[in-house]
PDB file of C-alpha atoms and ligand atoms in Angstrom:
ATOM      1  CA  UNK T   1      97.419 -71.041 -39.555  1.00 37.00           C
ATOM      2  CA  UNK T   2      95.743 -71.768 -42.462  1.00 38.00           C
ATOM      3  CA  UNK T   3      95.465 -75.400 -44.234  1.00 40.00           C
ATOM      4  CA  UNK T   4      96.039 -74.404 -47.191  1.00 42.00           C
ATOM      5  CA  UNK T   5      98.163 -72.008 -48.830  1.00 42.00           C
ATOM      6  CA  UNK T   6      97.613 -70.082 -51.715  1.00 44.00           C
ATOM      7  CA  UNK T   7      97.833 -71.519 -55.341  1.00 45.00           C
ATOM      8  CA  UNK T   8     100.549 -69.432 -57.119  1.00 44.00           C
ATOM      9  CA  UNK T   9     101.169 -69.546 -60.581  1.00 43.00           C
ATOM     10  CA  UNK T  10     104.544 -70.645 -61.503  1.00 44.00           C
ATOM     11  CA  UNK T  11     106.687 -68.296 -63.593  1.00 44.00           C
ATOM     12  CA  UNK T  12     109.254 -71.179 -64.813  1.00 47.00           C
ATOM     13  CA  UNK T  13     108.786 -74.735 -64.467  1.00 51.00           C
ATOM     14  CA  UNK T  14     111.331 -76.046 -61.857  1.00 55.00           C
ATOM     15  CA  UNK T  15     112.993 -78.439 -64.260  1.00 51.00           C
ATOM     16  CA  UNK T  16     113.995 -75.074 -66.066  1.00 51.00           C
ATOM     17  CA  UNK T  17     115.499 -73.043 -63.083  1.00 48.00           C
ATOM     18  CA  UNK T  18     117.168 -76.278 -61.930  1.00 48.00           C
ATOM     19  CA  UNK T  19     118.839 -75.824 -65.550  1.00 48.00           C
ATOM     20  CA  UNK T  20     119.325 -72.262 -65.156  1.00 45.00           C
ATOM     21  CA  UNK T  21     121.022 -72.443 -61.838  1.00 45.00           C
ATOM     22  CA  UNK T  22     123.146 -75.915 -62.318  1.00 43.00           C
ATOM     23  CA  UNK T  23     124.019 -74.235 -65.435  1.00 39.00           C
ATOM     24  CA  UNK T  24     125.166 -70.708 -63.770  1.00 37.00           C
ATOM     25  CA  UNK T  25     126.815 -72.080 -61.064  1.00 35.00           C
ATOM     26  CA  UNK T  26     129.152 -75.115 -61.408  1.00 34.00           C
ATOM     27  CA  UNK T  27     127.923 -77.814 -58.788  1.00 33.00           C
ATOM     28  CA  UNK T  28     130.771 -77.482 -56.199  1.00 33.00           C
ATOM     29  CA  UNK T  29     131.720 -73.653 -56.497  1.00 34.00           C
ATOM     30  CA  UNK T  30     131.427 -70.906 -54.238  1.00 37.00           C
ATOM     31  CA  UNK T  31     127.958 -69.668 -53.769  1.00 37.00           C
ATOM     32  CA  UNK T  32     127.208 -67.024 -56.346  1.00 40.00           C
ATOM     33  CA  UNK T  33     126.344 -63.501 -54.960  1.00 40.00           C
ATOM     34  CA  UNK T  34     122.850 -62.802 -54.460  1.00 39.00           C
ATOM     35  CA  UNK T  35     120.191 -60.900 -56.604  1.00 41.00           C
ATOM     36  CA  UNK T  36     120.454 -57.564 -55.143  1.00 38.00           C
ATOM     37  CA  UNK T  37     116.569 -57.264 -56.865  1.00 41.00           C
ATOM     38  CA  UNK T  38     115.069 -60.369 -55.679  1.00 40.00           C
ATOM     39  CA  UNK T  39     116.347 -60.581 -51.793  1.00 38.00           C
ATOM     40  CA  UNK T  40     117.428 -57.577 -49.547  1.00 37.00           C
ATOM     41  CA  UNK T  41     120.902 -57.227 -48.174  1.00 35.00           C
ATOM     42  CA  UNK T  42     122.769 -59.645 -46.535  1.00 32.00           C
ATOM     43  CA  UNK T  43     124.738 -59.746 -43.875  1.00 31.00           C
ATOM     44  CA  UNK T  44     124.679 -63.252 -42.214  1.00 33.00           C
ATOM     45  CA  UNK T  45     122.827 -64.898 -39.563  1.00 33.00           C
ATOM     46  CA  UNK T  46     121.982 -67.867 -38.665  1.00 32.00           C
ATOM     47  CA  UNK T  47     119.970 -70.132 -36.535  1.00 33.00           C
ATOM     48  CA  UNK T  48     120.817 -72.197 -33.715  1.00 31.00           C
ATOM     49  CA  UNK T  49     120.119 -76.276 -34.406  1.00 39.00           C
ATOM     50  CA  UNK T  50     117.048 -77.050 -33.833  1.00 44.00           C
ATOM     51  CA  UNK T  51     115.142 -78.929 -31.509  1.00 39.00           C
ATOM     52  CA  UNK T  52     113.820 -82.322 -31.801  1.00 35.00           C
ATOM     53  CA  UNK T  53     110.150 -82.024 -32.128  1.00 36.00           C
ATOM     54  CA  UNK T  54     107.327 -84.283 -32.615  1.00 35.00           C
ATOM     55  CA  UNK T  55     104.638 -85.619 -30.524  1.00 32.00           C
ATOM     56  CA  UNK T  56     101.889 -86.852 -31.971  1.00 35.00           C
ATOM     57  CA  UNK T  57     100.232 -89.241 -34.268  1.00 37.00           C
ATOM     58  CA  UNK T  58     102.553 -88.889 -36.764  1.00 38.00           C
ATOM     59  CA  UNK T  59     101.008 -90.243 -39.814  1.00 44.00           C
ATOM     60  CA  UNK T  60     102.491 -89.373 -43.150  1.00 48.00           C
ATOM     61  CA  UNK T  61     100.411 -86.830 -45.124  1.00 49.00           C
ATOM     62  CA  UNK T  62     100.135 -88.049 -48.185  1.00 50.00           C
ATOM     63  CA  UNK T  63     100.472 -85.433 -50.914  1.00 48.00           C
ATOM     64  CA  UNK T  64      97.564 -84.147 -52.461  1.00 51.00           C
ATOM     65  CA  UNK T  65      94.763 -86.209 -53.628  1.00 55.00           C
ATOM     66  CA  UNK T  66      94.711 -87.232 -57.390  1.00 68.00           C
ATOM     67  CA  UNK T  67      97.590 -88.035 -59.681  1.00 72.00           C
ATOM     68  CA  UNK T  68     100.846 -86.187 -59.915  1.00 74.00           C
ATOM     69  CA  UNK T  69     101.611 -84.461 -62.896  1.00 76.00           C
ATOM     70  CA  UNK T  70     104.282 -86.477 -65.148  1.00 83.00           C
ATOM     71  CA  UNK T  71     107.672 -84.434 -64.579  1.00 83.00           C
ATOM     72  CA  UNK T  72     111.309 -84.874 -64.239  1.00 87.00           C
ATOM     73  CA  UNK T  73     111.120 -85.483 -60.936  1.00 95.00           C
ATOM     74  CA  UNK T  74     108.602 -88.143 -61.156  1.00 94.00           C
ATOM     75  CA  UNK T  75     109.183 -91.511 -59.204  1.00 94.00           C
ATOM     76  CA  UNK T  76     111.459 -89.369 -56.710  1.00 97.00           C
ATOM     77  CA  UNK T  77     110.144 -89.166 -52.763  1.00 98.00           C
ATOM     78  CA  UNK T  78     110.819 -86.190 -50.828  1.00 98.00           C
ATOM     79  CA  UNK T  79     109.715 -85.886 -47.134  1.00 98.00           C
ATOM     80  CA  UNK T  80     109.253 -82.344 -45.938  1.00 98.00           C
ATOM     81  CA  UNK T  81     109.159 -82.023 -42.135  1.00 98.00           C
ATOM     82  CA  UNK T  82     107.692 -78.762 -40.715  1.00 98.00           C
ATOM     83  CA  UNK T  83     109.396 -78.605 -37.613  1.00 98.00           C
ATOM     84  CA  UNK T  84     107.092 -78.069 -33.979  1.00 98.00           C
ATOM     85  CA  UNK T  85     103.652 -78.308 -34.391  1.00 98.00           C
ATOM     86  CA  UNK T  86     100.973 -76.024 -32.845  1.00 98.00           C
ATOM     87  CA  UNK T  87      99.465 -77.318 -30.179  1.00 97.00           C
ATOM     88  CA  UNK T  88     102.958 -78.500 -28.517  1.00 97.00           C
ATOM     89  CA  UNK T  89     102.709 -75.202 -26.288  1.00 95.00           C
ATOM     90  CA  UNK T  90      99.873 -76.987 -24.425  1.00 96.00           C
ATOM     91  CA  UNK T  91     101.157 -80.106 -24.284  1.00 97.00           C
ATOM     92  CA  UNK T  92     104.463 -79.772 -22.042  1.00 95.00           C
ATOM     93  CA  UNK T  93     104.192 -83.091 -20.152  1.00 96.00           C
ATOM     94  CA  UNK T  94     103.682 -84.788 -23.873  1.00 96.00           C
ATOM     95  CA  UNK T  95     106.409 -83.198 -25.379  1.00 96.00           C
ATOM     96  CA  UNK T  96     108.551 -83.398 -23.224  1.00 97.00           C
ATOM     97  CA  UNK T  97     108.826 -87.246 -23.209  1.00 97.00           C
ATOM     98  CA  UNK T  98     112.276 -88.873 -23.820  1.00 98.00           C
ATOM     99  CA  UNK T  99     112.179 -90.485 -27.038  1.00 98.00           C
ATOM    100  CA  UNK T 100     114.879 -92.383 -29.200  1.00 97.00           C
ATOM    101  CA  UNK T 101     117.369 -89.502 -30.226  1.00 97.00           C
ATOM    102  CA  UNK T 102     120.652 -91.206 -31.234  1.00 97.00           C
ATOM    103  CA  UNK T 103     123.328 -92.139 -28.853  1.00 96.00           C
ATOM    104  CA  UNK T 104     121.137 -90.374 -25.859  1.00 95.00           C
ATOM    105  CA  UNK T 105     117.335 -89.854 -25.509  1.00 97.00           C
ATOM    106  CA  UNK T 106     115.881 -86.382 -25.941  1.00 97.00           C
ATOM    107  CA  UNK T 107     112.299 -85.051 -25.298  1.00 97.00           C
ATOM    108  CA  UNK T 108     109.737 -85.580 -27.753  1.00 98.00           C
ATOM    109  CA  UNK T 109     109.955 -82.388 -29.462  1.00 97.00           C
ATOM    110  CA  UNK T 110     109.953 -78.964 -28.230  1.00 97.00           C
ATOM    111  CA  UNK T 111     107.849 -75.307 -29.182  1.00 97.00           C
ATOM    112  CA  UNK T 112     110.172 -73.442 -30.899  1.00 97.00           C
ATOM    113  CA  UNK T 113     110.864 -69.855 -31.379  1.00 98.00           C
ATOM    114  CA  UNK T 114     108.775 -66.996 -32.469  1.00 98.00           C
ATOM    115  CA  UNK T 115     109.049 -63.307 -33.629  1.00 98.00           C
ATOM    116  CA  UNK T 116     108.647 -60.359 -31.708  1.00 98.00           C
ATOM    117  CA  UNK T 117     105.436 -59.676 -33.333  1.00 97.00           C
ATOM    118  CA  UNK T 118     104.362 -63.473 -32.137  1.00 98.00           C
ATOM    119  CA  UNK T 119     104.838 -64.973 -35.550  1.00 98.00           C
ATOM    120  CA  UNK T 120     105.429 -68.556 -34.456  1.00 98.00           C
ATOM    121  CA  UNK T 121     108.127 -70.785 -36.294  1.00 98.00           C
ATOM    122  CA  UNK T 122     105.711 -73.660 -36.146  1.00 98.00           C
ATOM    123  CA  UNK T 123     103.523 -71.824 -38.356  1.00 98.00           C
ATOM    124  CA  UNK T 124     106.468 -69.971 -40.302  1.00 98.00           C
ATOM    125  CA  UNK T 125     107.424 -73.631 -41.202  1.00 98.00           C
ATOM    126  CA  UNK T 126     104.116 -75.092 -41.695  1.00 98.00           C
ATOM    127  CA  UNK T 127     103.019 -72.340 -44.597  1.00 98.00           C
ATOM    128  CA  UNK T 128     106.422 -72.429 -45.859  1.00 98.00           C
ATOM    129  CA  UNK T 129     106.102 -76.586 -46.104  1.00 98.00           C
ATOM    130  CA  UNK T 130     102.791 -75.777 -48.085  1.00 98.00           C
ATOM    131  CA  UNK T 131     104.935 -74.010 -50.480  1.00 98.00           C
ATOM    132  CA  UNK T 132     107.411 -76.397 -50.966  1.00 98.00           C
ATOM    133  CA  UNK T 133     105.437 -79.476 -51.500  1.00 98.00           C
ATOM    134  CA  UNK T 134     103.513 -77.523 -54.309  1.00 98.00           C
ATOM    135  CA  UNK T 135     106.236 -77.006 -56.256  1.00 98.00           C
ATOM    136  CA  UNK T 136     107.578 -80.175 -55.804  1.00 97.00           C
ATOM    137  CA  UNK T 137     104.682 -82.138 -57.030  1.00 97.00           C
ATOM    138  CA  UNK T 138     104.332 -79.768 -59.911  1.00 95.00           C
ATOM    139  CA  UNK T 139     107.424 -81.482 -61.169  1.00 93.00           C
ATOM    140  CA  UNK T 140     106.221 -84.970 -60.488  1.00 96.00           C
ATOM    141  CA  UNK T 141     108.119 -85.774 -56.548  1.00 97.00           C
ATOM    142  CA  UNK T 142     105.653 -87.173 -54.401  1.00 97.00           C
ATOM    143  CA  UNK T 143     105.710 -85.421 -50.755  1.00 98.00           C
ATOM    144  CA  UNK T 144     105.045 -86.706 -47.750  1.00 98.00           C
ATOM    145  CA  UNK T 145     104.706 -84.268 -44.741  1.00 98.00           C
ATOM    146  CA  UNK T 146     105.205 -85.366 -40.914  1.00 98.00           C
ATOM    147  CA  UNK T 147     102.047 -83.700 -39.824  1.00 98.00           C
ATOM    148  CA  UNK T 148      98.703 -82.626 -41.354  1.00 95.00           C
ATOM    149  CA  UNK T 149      98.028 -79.745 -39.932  1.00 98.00           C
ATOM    150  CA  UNK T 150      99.233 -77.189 -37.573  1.00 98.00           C
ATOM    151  CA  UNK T 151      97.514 -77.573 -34.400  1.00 97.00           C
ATOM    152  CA  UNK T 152      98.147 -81.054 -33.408  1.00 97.00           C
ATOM    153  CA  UNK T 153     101.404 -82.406 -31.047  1.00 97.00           C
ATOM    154  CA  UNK T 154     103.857 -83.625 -32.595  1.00 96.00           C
ATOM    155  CA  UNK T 155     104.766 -86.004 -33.419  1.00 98.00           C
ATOM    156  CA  UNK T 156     108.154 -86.286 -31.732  1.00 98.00           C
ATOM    157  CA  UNK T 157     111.307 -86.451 -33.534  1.00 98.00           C
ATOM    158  CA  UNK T 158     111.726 -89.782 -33.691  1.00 98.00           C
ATOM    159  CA  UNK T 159     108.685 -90.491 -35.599  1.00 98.00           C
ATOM    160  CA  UNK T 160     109.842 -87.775 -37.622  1.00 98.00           C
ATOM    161  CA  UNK T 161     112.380 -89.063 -39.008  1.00 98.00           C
ATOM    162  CA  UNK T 162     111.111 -92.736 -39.376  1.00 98.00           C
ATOM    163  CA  UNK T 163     108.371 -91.360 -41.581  1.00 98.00           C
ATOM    164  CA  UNK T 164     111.397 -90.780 -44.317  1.00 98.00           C
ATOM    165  CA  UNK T 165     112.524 -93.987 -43.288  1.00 98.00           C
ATOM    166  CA  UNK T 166     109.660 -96.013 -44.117  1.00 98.00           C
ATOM    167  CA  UNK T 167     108.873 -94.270 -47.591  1.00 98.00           C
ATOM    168  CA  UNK T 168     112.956 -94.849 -48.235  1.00 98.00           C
ATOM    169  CA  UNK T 169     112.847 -91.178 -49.221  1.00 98.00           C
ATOM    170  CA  UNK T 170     115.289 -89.863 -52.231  1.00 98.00           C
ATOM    171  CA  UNK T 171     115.511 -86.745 -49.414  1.00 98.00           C
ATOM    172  CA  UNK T 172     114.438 -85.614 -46.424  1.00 98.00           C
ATOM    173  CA  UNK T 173     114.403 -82.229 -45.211  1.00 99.00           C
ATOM    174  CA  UNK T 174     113.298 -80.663 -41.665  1.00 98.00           C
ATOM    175  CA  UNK T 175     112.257 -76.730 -42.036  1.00 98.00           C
ATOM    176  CA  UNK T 176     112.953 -75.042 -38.766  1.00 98.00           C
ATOM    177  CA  UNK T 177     113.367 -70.879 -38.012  1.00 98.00           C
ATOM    178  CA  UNK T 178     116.114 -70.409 -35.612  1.00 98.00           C
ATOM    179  CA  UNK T 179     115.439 -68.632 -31.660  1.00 98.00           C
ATOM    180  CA  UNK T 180     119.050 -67.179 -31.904  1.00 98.00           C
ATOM    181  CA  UNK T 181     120.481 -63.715 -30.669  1.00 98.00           C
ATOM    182  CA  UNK T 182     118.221 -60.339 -31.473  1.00 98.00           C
ATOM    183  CA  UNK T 183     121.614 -59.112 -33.181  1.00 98.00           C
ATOM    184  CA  UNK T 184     121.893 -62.157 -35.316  1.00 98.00           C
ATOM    185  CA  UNK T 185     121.120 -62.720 -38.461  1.00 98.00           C
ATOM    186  CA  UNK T 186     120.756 -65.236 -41.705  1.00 98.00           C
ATOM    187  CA  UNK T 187     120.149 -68.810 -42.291  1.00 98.00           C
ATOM    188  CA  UNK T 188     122.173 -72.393 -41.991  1.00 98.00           C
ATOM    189  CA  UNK T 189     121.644 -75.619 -42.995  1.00 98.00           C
ATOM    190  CA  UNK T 190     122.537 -78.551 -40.789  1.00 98.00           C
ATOM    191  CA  UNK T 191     123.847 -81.842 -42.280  1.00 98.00           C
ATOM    192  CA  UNK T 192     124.610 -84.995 -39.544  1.00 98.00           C
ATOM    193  CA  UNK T 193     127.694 -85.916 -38.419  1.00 98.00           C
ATOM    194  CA  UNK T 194     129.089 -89.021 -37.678  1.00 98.00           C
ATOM    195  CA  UNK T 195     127.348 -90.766 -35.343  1.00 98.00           C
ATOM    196  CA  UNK T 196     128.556 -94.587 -35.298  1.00 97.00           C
ATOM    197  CA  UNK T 197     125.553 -97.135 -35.553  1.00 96.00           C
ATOM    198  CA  UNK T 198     123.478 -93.877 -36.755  1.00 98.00           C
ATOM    199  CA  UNK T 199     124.351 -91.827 -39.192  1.00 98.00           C
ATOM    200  CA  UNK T 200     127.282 -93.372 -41.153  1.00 96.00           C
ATOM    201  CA  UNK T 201     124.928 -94.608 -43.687  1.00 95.00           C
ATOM    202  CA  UNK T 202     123.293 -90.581 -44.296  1.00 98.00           C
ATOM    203  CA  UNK T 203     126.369 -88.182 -43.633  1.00 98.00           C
ATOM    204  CA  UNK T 204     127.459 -88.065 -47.399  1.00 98.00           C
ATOM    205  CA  UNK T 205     124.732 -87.635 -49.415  1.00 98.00           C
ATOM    206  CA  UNK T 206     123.308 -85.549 -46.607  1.00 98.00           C
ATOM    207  CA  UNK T 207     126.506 -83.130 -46.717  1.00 98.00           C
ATOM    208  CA  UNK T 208     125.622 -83.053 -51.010  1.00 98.00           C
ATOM    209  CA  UNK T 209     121.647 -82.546 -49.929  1.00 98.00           C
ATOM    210  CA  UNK T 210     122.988 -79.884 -47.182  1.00 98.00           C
ATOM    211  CA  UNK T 211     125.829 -77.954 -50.154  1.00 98.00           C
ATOM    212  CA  UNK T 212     122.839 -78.121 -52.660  1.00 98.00           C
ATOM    213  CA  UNK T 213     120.055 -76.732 -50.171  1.00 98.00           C
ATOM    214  CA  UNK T 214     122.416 -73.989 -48.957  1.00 98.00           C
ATOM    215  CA  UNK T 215     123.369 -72.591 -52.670  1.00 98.00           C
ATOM    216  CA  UNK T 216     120.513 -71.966 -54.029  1.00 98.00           C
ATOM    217  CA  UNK T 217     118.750 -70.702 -50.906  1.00 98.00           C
ATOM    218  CA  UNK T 218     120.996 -68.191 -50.444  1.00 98.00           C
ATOM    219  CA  UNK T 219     120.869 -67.175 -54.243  1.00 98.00           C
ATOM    220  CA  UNK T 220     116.968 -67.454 -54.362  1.00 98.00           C
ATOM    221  CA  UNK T 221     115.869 -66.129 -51.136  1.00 98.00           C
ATOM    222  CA  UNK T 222     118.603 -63.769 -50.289  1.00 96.00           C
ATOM    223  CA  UNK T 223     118.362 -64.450 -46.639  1.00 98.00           C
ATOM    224  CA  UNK T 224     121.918 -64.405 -46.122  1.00 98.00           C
ATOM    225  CA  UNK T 225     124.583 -66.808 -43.922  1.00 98.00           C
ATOM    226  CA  UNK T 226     124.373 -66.993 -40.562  1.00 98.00           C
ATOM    227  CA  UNK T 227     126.733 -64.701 -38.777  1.00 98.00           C
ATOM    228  CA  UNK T 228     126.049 -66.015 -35.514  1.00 98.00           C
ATOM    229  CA  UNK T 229     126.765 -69.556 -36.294  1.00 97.00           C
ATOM    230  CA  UNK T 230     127.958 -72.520 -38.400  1.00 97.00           C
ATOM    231  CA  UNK T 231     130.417 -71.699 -41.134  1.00 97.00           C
ATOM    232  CA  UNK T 232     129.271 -69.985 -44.318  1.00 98.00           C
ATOM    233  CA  UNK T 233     125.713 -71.258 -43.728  1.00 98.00           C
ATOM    234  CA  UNK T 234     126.566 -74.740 -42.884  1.00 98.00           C
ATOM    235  CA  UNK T 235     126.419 -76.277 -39.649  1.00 98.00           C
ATOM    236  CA  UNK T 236     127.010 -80.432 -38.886  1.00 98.00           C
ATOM    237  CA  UNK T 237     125.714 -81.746 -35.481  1.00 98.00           C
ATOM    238  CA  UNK T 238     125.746 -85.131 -33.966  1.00 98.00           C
ATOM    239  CA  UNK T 239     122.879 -84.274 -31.146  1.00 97.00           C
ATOM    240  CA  UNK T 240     119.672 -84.014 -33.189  1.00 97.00           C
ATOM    241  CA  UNK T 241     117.570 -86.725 -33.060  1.00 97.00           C
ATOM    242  CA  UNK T 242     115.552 -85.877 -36.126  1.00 98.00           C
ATOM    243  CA  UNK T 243     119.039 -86.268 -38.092  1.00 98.00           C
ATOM    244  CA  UNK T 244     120.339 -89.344 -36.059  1.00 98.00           C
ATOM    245  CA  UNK T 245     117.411 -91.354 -36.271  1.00 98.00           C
ATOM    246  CA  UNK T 246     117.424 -90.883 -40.103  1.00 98.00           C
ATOM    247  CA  UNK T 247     118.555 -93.737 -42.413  1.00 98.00           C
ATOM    248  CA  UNK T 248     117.719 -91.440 -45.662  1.00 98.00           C
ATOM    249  CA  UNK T 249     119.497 -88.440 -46.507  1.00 98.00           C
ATOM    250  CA  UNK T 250     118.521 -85.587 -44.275  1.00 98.00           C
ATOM    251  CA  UNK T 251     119.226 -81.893 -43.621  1.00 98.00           C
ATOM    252  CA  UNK T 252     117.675 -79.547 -41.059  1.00 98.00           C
ATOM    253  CA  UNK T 253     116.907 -76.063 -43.057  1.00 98.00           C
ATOM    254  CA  UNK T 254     117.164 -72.928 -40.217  1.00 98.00           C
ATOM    255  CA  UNK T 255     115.379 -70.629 -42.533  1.00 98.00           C
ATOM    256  CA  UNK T 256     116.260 -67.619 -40.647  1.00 98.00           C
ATOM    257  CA  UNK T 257     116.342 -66.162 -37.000  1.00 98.00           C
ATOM    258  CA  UNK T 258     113.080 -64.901 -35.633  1.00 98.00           C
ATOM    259  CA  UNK T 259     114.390 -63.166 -33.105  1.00 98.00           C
ATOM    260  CA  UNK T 260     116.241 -60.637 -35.417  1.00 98.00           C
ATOM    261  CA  UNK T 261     113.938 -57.787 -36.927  1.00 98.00           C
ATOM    262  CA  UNK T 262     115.564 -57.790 -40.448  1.00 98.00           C
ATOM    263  CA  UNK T 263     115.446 -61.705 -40.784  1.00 98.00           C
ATOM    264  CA  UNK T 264     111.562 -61.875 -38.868  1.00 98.00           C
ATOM    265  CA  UNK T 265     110.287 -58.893 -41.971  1.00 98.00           C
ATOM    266  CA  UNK T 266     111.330 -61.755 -43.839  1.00 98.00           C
ATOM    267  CA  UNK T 267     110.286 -64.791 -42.351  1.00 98.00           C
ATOM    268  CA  UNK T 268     106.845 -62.744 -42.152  1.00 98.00           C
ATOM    269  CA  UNK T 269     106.720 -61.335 -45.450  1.00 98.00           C
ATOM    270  CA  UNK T 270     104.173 -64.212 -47.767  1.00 98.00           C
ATOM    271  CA  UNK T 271     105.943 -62.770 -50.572  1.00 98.00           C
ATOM    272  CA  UNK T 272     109.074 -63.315 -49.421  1.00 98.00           C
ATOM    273  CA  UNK T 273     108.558 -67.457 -48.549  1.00 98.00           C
ATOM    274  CA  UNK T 274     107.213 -67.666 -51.701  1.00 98.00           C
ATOM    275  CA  UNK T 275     110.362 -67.198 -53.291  1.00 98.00           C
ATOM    276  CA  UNK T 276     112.185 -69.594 -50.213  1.00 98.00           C
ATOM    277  CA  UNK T 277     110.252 -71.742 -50.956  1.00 98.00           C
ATOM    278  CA  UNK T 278     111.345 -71.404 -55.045  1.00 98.00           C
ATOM    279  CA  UNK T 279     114.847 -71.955 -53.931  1.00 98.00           C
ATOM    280  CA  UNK T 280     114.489 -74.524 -51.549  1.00 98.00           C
ATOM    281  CA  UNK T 281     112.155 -76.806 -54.557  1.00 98.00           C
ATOM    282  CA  UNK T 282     115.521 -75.723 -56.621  1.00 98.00           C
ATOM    283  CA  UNK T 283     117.819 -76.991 -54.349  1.00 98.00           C
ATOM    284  CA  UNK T 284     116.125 -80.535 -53.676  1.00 98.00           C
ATOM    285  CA  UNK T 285     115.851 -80.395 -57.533  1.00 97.00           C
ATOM    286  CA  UNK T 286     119.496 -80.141 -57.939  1.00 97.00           C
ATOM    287  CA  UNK T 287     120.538 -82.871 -55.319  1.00 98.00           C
ATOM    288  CA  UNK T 288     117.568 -85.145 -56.887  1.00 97.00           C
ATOM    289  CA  UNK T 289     118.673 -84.978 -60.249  1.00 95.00           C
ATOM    290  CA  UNK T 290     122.704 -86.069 -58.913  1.00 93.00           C
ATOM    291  CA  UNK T 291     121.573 -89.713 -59.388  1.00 80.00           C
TER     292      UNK T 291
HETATM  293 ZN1  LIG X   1     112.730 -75.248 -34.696  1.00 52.74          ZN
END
């Protein structure tokens, strides 16, 4: 997959769609429908939890060179995680490694799914990353990634998630593409759960990270809720170790399930991330500007 993703030109500057959306929906209401014009039908699918990933170096990516542009975002940190990596396929022994997961060890990180067309979600989430982290620093959030590049290993979930923990990241968000049942479709987000001695210190703001995230990508990409899963697009799980390891607010994003035809013409479709990865910008945005 390609290092870089297309430049696009921005039709709104984020700060103003944040407006436009906190402004159409009140913060805590039910999700507004979709835009029957901007995001096909929906039914609702939804992803299975992820798998821990990582294996690698895991240096922070730094986001790109030269200085941000002033915005309202500016001073805020914002990891984005593309989940798998991909050169994990070849590295079984490597990723496979029990690492530091919570409560229990799990491996290192794992491959993850792909289409039936052999779209791979490591790639699915490292161009949609791309996407994000552009908008982002348009408005001023400095990014950090948890890999450079999308042929490494790794690095395992662990290092994943102390990454965020080093930068003390405002947010931290893992972008995954679910493996789940061919007749399954949408997306869910996945906030921590308790975890005593882990998570006690994330599962709050990461439920108001998790409500934010799932609102305005289901209004903005119109991949709709899981119907195989979680409830109404939201999912909480004590067994991943990119969540439990966190001390920063953190969410796992299943953007969709790869395995189901209407969700992988999606997942596939440039066009179509480009506007996922509008609403997922917005809904950072919106749990950034809380406080
Ligand atoms: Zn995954």
């Amino acid at each position: 997959m390609p290092a870089s993703a297309p430049r696009r030109a921005r039709a709104l500057p984020l700060a103003a769609l944040v407006l436009l959306l906190a402004t159409a929906c009140s913060a805590h209401g039910p999700v507004p429908d979709t835009d029957p014009t901007a995001a096909p039908p929906l039914p609702s699918p939804e992803d299975e939890g992820d798998a821990p990933a990582g294996g690698g170096d895991g240096q922070g990516v730094p986001a790109d060179s030269g200085p941000l542009p002033e915005g309202p975002l500016s001073g805020r940190v914002v990891v984005i995680d593309p989940g798998h990596n991909g050169g994990n396929a070849e590295a079984a022994s490597r990723i496979g490694e029990p690492v530091p997961a919570g409560p229990r060890e799990k491996s290192c990180d794992t491959v993850g799914a792909e289409t039936a067309d052999g779209y791979a979600e490591h790639e699915f989430n490292w161009e949609l990353a791309l996407l994000v982290r552009e908008r982002l620093e348009a408005d001023g959030v400095t990014v950090v990634l948890t890999r450079d590049d999308n042929e490494s290993v790794g690095p395992c979930i662990d290092e994943r998630a102390e990454m965020g923990n080093e930068v003390e990241a405002d947010a931290a968000l893992s972008i995954h593409a679910d493996g789940g049942p061919e007749s399954g479709r949408g997306f869910h987000v996945i906030a921590p759960g308790e975890v005593p001695g882990f998570t006690d210190d994330i599962v709050a703001p990461s439920l108001d990270l998790a409500e934010d995230l799932r609102r305005a990508y289901l209004e903005g990409s119109g991949m709709p809720y899981a119907d195989y899963l979680a409830d109404e697009g939201l999912d909480e799980r004590t067994d991943l170790g990119g969540l439990n390891m966190s001390d920063v607010p953190k969410v796992f994003l299943e953007a969709g399930n790869m395995r189901n035809p209407e969700d992988a013409a999606l997942l596939s479709d440039a066009a179509w991330r480009e506007r996922a990865a509008d609403s997922i910008a917005h809904g950072l945005a919106l749990y950034l500007m809380r406080g």
